[in-house]
PDB file of C-alpha atoms in Angstrom:
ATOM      1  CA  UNK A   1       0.000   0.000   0.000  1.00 29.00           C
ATOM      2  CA  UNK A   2       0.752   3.395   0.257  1.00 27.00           C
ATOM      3  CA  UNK A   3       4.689   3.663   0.123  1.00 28.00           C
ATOM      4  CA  UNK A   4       3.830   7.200   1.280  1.00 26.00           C
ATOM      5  CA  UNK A   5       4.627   8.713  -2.612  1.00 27.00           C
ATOM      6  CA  UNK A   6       2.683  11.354  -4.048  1.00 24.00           C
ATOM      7  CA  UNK A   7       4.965  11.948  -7.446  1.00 25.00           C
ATOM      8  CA  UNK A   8       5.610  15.845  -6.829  1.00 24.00           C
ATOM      9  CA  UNK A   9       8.494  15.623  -9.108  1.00 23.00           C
ATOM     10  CA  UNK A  10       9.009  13.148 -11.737  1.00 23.00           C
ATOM     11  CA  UNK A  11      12.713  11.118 -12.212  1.00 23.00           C
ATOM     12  CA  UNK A  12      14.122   8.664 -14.624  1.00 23.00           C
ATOM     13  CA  UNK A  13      14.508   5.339 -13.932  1.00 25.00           C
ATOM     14  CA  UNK A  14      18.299   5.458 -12.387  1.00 26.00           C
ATOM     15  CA  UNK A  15      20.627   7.297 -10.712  1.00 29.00           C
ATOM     16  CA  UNK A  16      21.174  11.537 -11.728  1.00 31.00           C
ATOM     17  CA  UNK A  17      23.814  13.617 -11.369  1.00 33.00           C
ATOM     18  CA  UNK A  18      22.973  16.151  -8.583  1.00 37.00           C
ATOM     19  CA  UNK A  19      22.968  19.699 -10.708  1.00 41.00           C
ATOM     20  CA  UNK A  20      22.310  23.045  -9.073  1.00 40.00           C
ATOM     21  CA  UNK A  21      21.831  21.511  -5.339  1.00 48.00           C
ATOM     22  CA  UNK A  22      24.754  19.776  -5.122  1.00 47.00           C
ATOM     23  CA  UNK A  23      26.749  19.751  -1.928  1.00 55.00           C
ATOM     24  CA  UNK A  24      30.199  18.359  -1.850  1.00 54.00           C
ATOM     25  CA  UNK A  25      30.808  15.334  -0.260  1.00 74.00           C
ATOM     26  CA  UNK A  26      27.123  14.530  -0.329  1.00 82.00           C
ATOM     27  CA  UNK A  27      24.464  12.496  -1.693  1.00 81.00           C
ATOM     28  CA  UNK A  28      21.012  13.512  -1.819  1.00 81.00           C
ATOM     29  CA  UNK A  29      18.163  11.159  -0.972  1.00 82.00           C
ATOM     30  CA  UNK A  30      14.769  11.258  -1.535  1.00 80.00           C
ATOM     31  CA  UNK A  31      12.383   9.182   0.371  1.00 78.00           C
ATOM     32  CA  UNK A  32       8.601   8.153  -1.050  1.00 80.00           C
ATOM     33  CA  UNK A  33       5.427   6.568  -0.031  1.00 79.00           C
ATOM     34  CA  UNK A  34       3.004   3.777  -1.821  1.00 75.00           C
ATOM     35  CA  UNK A  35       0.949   0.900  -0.853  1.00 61.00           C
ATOM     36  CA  UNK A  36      -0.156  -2.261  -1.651  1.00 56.00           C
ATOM     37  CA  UNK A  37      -4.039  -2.204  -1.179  1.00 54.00           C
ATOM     38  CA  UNK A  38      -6.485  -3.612   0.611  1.00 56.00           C
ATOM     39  CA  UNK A  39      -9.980  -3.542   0.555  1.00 69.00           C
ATOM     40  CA  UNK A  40     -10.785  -0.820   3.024  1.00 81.00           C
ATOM     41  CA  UNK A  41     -12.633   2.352   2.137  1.00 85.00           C
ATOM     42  CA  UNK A  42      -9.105   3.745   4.109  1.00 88.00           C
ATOM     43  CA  UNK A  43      -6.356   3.315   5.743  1.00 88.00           C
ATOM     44  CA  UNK A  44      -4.716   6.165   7.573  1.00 92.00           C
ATOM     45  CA  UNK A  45      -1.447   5.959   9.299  1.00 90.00           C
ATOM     46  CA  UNK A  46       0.520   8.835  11.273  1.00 91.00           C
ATOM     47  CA  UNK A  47       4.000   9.967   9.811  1.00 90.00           C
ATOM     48  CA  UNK A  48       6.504  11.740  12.588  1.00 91.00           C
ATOM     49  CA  UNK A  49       9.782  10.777  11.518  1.00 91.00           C
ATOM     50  CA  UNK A  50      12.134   8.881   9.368  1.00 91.00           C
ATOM     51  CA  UNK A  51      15.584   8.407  10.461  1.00 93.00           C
ATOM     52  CA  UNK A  52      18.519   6.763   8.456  1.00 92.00           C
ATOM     53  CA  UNK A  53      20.680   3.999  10.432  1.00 93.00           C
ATOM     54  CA  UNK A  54      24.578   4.437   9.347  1.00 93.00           C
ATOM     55  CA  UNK A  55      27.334   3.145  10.855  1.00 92.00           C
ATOM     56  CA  UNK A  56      28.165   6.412  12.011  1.00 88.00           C
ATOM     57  CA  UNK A  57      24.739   6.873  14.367  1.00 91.00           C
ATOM     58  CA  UNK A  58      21.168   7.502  13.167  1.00 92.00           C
ATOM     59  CA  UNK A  59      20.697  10.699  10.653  1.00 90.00           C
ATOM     60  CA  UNK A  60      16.919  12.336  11.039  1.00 92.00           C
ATOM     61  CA  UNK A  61      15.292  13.680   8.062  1.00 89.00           C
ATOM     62  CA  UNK A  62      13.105  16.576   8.223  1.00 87.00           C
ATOM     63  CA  UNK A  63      10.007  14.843   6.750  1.00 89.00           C
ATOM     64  CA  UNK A  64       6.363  15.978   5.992  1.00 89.00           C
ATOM     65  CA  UNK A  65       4.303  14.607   8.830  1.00 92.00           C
ATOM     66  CA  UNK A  66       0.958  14.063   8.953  1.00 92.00           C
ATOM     67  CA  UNK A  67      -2.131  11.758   8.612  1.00 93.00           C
ATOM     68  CA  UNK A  68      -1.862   9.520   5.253  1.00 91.00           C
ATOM     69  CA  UNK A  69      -4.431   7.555   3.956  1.00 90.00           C
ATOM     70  CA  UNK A  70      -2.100   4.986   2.048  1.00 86.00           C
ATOM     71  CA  UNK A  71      -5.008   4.098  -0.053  1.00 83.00           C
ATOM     72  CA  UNK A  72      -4.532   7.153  -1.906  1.00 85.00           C
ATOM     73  CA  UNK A  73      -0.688   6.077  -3.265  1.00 84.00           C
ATOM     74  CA  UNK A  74      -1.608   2.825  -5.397  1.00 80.00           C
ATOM     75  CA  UNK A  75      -1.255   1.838  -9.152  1.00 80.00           C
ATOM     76  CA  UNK A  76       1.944   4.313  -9.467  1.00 79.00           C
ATOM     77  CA  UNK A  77       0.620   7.029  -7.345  1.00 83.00           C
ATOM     78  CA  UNK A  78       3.113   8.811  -4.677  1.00 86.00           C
ATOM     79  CA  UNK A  79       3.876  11.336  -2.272  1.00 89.00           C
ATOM     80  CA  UNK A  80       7.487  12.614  -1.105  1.00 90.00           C
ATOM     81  CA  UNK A  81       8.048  12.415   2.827  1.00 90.00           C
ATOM     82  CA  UNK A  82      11.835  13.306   3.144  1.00 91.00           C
ATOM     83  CA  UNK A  83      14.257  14.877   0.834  1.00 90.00           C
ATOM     84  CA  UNK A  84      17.384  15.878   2.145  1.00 89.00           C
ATOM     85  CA  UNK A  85      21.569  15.845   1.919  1.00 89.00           C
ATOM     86  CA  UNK A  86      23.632  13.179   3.722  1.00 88.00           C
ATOM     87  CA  UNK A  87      27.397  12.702   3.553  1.00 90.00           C
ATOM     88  CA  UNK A  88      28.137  10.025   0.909  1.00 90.00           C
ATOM     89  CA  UNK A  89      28.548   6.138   2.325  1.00 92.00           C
ATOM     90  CA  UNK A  90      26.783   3.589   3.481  1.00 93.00           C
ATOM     91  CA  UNK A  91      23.078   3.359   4.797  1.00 93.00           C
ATOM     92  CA  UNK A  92      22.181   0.356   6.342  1.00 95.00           C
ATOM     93  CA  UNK A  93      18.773   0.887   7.618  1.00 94.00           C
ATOM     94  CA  UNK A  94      15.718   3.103   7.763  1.00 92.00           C
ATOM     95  CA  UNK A  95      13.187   3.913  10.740  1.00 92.00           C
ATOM     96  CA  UNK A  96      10.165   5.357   9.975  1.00 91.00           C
ATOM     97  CA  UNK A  97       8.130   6.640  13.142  1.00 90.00           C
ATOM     98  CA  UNK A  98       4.549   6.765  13.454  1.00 89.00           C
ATOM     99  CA  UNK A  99       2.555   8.733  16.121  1.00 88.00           C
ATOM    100  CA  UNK A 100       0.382   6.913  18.450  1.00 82.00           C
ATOM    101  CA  UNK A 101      -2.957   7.977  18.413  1.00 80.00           C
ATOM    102  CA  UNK A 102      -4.025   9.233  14.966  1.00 88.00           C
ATOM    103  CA  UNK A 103      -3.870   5.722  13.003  1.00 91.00           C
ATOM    104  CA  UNK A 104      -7.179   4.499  12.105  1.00 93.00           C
ATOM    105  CA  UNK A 105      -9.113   2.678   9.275  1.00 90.00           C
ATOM    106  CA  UNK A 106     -12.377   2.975   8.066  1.00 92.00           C
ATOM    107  CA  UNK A 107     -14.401  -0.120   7.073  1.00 87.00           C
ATOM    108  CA  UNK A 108     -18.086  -0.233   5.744  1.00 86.00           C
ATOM    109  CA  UNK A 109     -17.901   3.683   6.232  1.00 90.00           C
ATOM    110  CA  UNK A 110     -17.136   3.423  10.108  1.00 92.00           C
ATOM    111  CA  UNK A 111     -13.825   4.774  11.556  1.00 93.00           C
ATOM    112  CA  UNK A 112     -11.982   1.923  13.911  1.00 92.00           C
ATOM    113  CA  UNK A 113      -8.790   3.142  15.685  1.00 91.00           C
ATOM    114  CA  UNK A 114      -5.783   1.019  14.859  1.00 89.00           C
ATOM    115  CA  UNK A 115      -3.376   0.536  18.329  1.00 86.00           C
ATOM    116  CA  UNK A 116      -0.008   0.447  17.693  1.00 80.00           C
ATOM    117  CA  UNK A 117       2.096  -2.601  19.999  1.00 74.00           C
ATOM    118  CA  UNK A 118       4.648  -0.620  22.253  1.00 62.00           C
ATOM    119  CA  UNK A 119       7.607  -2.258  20.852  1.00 50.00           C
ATOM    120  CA  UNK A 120       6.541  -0.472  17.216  1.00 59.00           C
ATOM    121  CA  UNK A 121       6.254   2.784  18.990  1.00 59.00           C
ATOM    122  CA  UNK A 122       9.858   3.533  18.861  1.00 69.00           C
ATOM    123  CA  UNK A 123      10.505   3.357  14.779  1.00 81.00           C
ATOM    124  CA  UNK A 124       9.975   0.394  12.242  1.00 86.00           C
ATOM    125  CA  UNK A 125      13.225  -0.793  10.930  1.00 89.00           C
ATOM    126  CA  UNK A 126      13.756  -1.950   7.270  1.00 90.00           C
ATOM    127  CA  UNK A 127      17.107  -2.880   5.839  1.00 91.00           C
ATOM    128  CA  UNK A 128      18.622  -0.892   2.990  1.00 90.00           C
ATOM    129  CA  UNK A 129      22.332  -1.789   2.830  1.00 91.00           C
ATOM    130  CA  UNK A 130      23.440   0.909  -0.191  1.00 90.00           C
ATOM    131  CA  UNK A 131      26.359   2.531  -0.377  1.00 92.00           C
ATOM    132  CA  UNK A 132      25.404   6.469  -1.078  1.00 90.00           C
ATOM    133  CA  UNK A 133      28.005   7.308  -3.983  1.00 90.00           C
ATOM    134  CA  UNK A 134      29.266  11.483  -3.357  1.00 89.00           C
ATOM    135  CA  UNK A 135      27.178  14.104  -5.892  1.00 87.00           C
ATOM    136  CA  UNK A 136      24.249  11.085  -6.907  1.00 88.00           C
ATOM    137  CA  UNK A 137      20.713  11.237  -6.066  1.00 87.00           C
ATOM    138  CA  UNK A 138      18.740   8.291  -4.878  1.00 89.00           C
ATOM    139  CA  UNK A 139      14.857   8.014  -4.610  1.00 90.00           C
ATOM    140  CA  UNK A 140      13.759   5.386  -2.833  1.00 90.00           C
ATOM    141  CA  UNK A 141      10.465   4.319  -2.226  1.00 88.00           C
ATOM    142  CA  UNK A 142       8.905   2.935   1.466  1.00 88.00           C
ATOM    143  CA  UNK A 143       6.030   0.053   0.271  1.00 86.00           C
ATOM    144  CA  UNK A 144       3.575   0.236   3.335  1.00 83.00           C
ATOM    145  CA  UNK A 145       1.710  -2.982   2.654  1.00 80.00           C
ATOM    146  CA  UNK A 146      -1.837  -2.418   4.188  1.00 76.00           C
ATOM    147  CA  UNK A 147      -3.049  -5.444   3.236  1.00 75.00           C
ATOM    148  CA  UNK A 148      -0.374  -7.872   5.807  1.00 80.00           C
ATOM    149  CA  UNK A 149      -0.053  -4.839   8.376  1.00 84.00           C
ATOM    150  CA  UNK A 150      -3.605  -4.726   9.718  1.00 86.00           C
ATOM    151  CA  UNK A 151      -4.854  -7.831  11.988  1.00 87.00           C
ATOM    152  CA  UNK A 152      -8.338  -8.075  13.151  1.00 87.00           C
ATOM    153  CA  UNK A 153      -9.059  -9.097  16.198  1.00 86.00           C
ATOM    154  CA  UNK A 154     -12.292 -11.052  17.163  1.00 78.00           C
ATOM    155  CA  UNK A 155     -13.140  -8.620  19.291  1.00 81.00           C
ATOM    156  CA  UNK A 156     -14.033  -6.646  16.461  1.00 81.00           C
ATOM    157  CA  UNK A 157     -10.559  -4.004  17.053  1.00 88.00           C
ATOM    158  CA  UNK A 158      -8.177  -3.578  14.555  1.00 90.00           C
ATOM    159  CA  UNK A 159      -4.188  -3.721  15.072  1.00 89.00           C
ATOM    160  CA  UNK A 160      -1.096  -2.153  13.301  1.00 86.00           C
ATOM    161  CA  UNK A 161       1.881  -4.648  12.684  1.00 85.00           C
ATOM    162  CA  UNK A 162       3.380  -2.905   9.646  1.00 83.00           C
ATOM    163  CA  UNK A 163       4.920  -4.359   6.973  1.00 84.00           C
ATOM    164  CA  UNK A 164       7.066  -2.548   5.559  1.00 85.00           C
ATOM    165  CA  UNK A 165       9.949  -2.511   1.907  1.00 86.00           C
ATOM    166  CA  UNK A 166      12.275  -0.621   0.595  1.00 88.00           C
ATOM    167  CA  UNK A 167      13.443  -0.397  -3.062  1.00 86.00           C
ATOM    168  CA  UNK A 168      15.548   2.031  -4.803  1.00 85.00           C
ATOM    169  CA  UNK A 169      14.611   4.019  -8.105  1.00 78.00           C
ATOM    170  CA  UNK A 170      16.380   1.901 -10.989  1.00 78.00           C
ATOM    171  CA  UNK A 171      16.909  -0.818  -9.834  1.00 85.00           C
ATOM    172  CA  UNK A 172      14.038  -2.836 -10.074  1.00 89.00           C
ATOM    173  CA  UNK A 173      11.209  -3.808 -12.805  1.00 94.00           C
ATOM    174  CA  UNK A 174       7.070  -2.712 -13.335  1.00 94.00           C
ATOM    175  CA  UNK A 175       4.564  -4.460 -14.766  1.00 96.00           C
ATOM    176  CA  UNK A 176       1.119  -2.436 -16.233  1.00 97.00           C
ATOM    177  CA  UNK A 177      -1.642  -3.322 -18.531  1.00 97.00           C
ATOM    178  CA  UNK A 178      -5.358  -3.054 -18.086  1.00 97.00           C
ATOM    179  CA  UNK A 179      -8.075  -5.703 -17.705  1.00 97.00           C
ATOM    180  CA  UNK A 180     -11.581  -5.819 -19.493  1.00 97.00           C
ATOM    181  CA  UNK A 181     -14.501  -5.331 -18.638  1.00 96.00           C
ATOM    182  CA  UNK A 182     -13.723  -3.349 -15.504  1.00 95.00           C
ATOM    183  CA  UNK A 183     -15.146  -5.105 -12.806  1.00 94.00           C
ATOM    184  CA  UNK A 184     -14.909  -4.108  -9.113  1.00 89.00           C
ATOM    185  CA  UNK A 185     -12.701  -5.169  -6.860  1.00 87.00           C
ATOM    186  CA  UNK A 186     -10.601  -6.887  -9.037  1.00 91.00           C
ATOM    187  CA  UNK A 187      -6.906  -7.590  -7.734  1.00 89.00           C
ATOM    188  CA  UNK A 188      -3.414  -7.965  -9.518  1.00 93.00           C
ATOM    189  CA  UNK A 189      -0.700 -10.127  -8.306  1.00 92.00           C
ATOM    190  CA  UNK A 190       3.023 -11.153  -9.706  1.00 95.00           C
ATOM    191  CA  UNK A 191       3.972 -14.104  -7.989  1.00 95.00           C
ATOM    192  CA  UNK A 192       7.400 -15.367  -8.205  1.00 95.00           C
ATOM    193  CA  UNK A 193       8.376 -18.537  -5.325  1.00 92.00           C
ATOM    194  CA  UNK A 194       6.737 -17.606  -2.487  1.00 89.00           C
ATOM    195  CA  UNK A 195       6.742 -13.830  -3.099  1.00 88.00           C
ATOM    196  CA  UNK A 196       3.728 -12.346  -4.189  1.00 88.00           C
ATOM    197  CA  UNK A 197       3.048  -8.510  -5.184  1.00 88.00           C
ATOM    198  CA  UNK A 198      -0.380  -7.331  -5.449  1.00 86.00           C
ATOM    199  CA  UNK A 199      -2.403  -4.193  -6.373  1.00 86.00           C
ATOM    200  CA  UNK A 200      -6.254  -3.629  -7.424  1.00 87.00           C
ATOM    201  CA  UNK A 201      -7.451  -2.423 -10.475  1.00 90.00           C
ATOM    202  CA  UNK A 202      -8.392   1.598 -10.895  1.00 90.00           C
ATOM    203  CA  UNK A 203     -11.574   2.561 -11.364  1.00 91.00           C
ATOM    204  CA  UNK A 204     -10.570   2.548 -15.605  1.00 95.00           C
ATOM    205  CA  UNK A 205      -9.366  -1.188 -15.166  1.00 95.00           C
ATOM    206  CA  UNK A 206      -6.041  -0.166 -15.311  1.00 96.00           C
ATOM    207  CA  UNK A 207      -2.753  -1.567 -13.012  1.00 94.00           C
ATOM    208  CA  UNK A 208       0.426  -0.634 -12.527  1.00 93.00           C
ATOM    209  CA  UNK A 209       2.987  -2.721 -10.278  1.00 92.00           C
ATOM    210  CA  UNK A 210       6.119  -1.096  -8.720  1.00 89.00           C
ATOM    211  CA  UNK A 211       9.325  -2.919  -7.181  1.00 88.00           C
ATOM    212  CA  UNK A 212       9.762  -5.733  -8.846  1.00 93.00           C
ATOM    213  CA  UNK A 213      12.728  -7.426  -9.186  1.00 92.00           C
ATOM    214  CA  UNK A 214      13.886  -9.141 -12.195  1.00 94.00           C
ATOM    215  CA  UNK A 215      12.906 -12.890 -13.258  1.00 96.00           C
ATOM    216  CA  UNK A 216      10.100 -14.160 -14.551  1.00 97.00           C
ATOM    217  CA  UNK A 217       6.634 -14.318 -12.753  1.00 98.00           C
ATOM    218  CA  UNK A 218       3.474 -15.907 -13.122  1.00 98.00           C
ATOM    219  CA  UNK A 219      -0.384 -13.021 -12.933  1.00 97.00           C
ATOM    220  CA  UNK A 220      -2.905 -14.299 -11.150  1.00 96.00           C
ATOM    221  CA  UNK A 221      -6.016 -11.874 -12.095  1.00 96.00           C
ATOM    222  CA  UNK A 222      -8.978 -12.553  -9.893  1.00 93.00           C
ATOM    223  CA  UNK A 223     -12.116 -10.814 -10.270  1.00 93.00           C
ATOM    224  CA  UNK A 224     -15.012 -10.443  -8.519  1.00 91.00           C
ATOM    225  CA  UNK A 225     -17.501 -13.733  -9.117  1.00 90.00           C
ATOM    226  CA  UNK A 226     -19.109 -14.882 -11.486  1.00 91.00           C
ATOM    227  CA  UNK A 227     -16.131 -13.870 -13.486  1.00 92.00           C
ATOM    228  CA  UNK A 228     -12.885 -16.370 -13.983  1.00 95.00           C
ATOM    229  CA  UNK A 229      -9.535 -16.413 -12.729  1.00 95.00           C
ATOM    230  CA  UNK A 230      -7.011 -15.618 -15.416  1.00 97.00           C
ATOM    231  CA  UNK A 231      -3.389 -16.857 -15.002  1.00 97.00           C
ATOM    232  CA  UNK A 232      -0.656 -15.561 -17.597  1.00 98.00           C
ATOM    233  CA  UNK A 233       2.649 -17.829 -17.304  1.00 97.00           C
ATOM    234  CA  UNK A 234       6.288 -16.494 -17.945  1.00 98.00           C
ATOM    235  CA  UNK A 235       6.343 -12.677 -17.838  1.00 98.00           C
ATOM    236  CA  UNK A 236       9.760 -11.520 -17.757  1.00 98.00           C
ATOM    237  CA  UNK A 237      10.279  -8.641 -15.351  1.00 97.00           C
ATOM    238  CA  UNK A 238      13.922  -6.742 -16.164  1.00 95.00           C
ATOM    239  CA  UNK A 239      15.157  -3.930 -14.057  1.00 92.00           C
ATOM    240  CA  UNK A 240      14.782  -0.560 -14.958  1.00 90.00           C
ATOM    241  CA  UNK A 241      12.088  -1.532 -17.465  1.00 94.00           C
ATOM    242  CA  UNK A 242       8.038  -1.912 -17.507  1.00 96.00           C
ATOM    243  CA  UNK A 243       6.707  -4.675 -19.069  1.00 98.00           C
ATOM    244  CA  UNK A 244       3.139  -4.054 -20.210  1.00 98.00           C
ATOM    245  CA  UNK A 245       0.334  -6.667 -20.415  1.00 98.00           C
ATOM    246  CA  UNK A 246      -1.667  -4.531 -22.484  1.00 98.00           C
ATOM    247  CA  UNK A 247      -5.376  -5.061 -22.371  1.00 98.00           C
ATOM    248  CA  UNK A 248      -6.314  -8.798 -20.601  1.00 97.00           C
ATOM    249  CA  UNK A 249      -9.917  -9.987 -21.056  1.00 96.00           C
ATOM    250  CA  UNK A 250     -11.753 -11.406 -18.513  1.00 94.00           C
ATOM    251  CA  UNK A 251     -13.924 -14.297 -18.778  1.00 88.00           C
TER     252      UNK A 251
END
């Protein structure tokens, strides 16, 4: 789900030469939001802080906080949290920080609070490991998948345990198309071994799958009854490329 990413600024796939804001001895980074979805009307989580774990001590970003609904950064859509200058080397982790009391979701049109374990209260930790080269710019996107970070109690309460990935502008592959006729909820999954990436259609039947790395992977399509299934076999995902189903008709 919502990686928190909102494009504000559009990059090319890879790494750019800083220009005009180039600091010496630096490399700029550029953290973003999206999601994997889940069927929620929405899911809004409480941004405070990102900091970057080096091997020199933890670097905090200035970032945009606020209340996100990560339902709002699917099928290619994303917002900027942190952009910043850090001295060039290695970055070995990330922790992004989440307030307390201001996560909820809302389900059927009713707002349920979504408590947050203690031991998550203090940052969620992902692993980066990428050396920061001096004068290059890195975007990297944070993948908050919704759909594996919300547990439901039978109690009827809803819990955060968030799931979280991180992949790096470049270096990994998309997959797009569109499927026909549109039909509501409809979701979109590359499965490779036991890793599986979903999304859900748009409301124009349209999908668009981000981080994937490279090696062939097997669609599953699965509509809404009384439509079928559709499975497409060996669809070769290559870094730093999209590979586009075109339009896939349902049945």
């Amino acid at each position: 789900m919502k990686k928190l990413m909102i494009v504000l600024a559009v990059l090319a796939f890879g790494l750019a030469a800083c220009n005009k804001d180039e600091k010496n001895g630096e490399a700029k980074v550029e953290f973003r939001l999206i999601d994997a979805p889940e069927l929620y009307d929405e899911v809004n989580v409480h941004i405070i802080g990102l900091e970057l774990i080096r091997p020199g001590g933890p670097v905090s970003l200035a970032v945009n906080p606020g209340v996100y609904n990560l339902l709002d950064f699917t099928n290619g859509n994303d917002t900027i949290i942190a952009t910043d200058f850090i001295p060039a080397g290695k970055l070995n982790q990330i922790r992004l920080i989440l307030g307390e009391d201001s996560n909820t979701i809302v389900k059927n049109g009713v707002v349920h609070p979504l408590s947050t374990p203690s031991a998550q209260q203090s940052g969620l930790k992902v692993n980066v490991n990428h050396d920061l080269v001096e004068d290059m710019e890195y975007v990297f996107w944070i993948d908050f998948d919704a759909s594996k970070s919300i547990v439901e109690t039978g109690a009827g309460a809803f819990i955060l345990k968030p799931v979280l990935r991180v992949f790096l502008d470049g270096v990994f592959g998309t997959l797009s198309g569109n499927v026909s006729p549109v039909l509501q909820p409809t979701a979109v999954s590359a499965i490779t071994g036991s890793d599986t990436i979903s999304t859900f259609i748009d409301p124009s039947g349209g999908f668009y799958i981000m981080g994937l790395d490279a090696g062939t992977y097997e669609v599953l399509i699965t509509p809404p009854a009384p439509a079928n299934d559709t499975i497409i076999s060996n669809v070769d995902i290559v870094n730093g490329q999209n590979t586009d189903l075109g339009t896939v008709q349902l049945n």
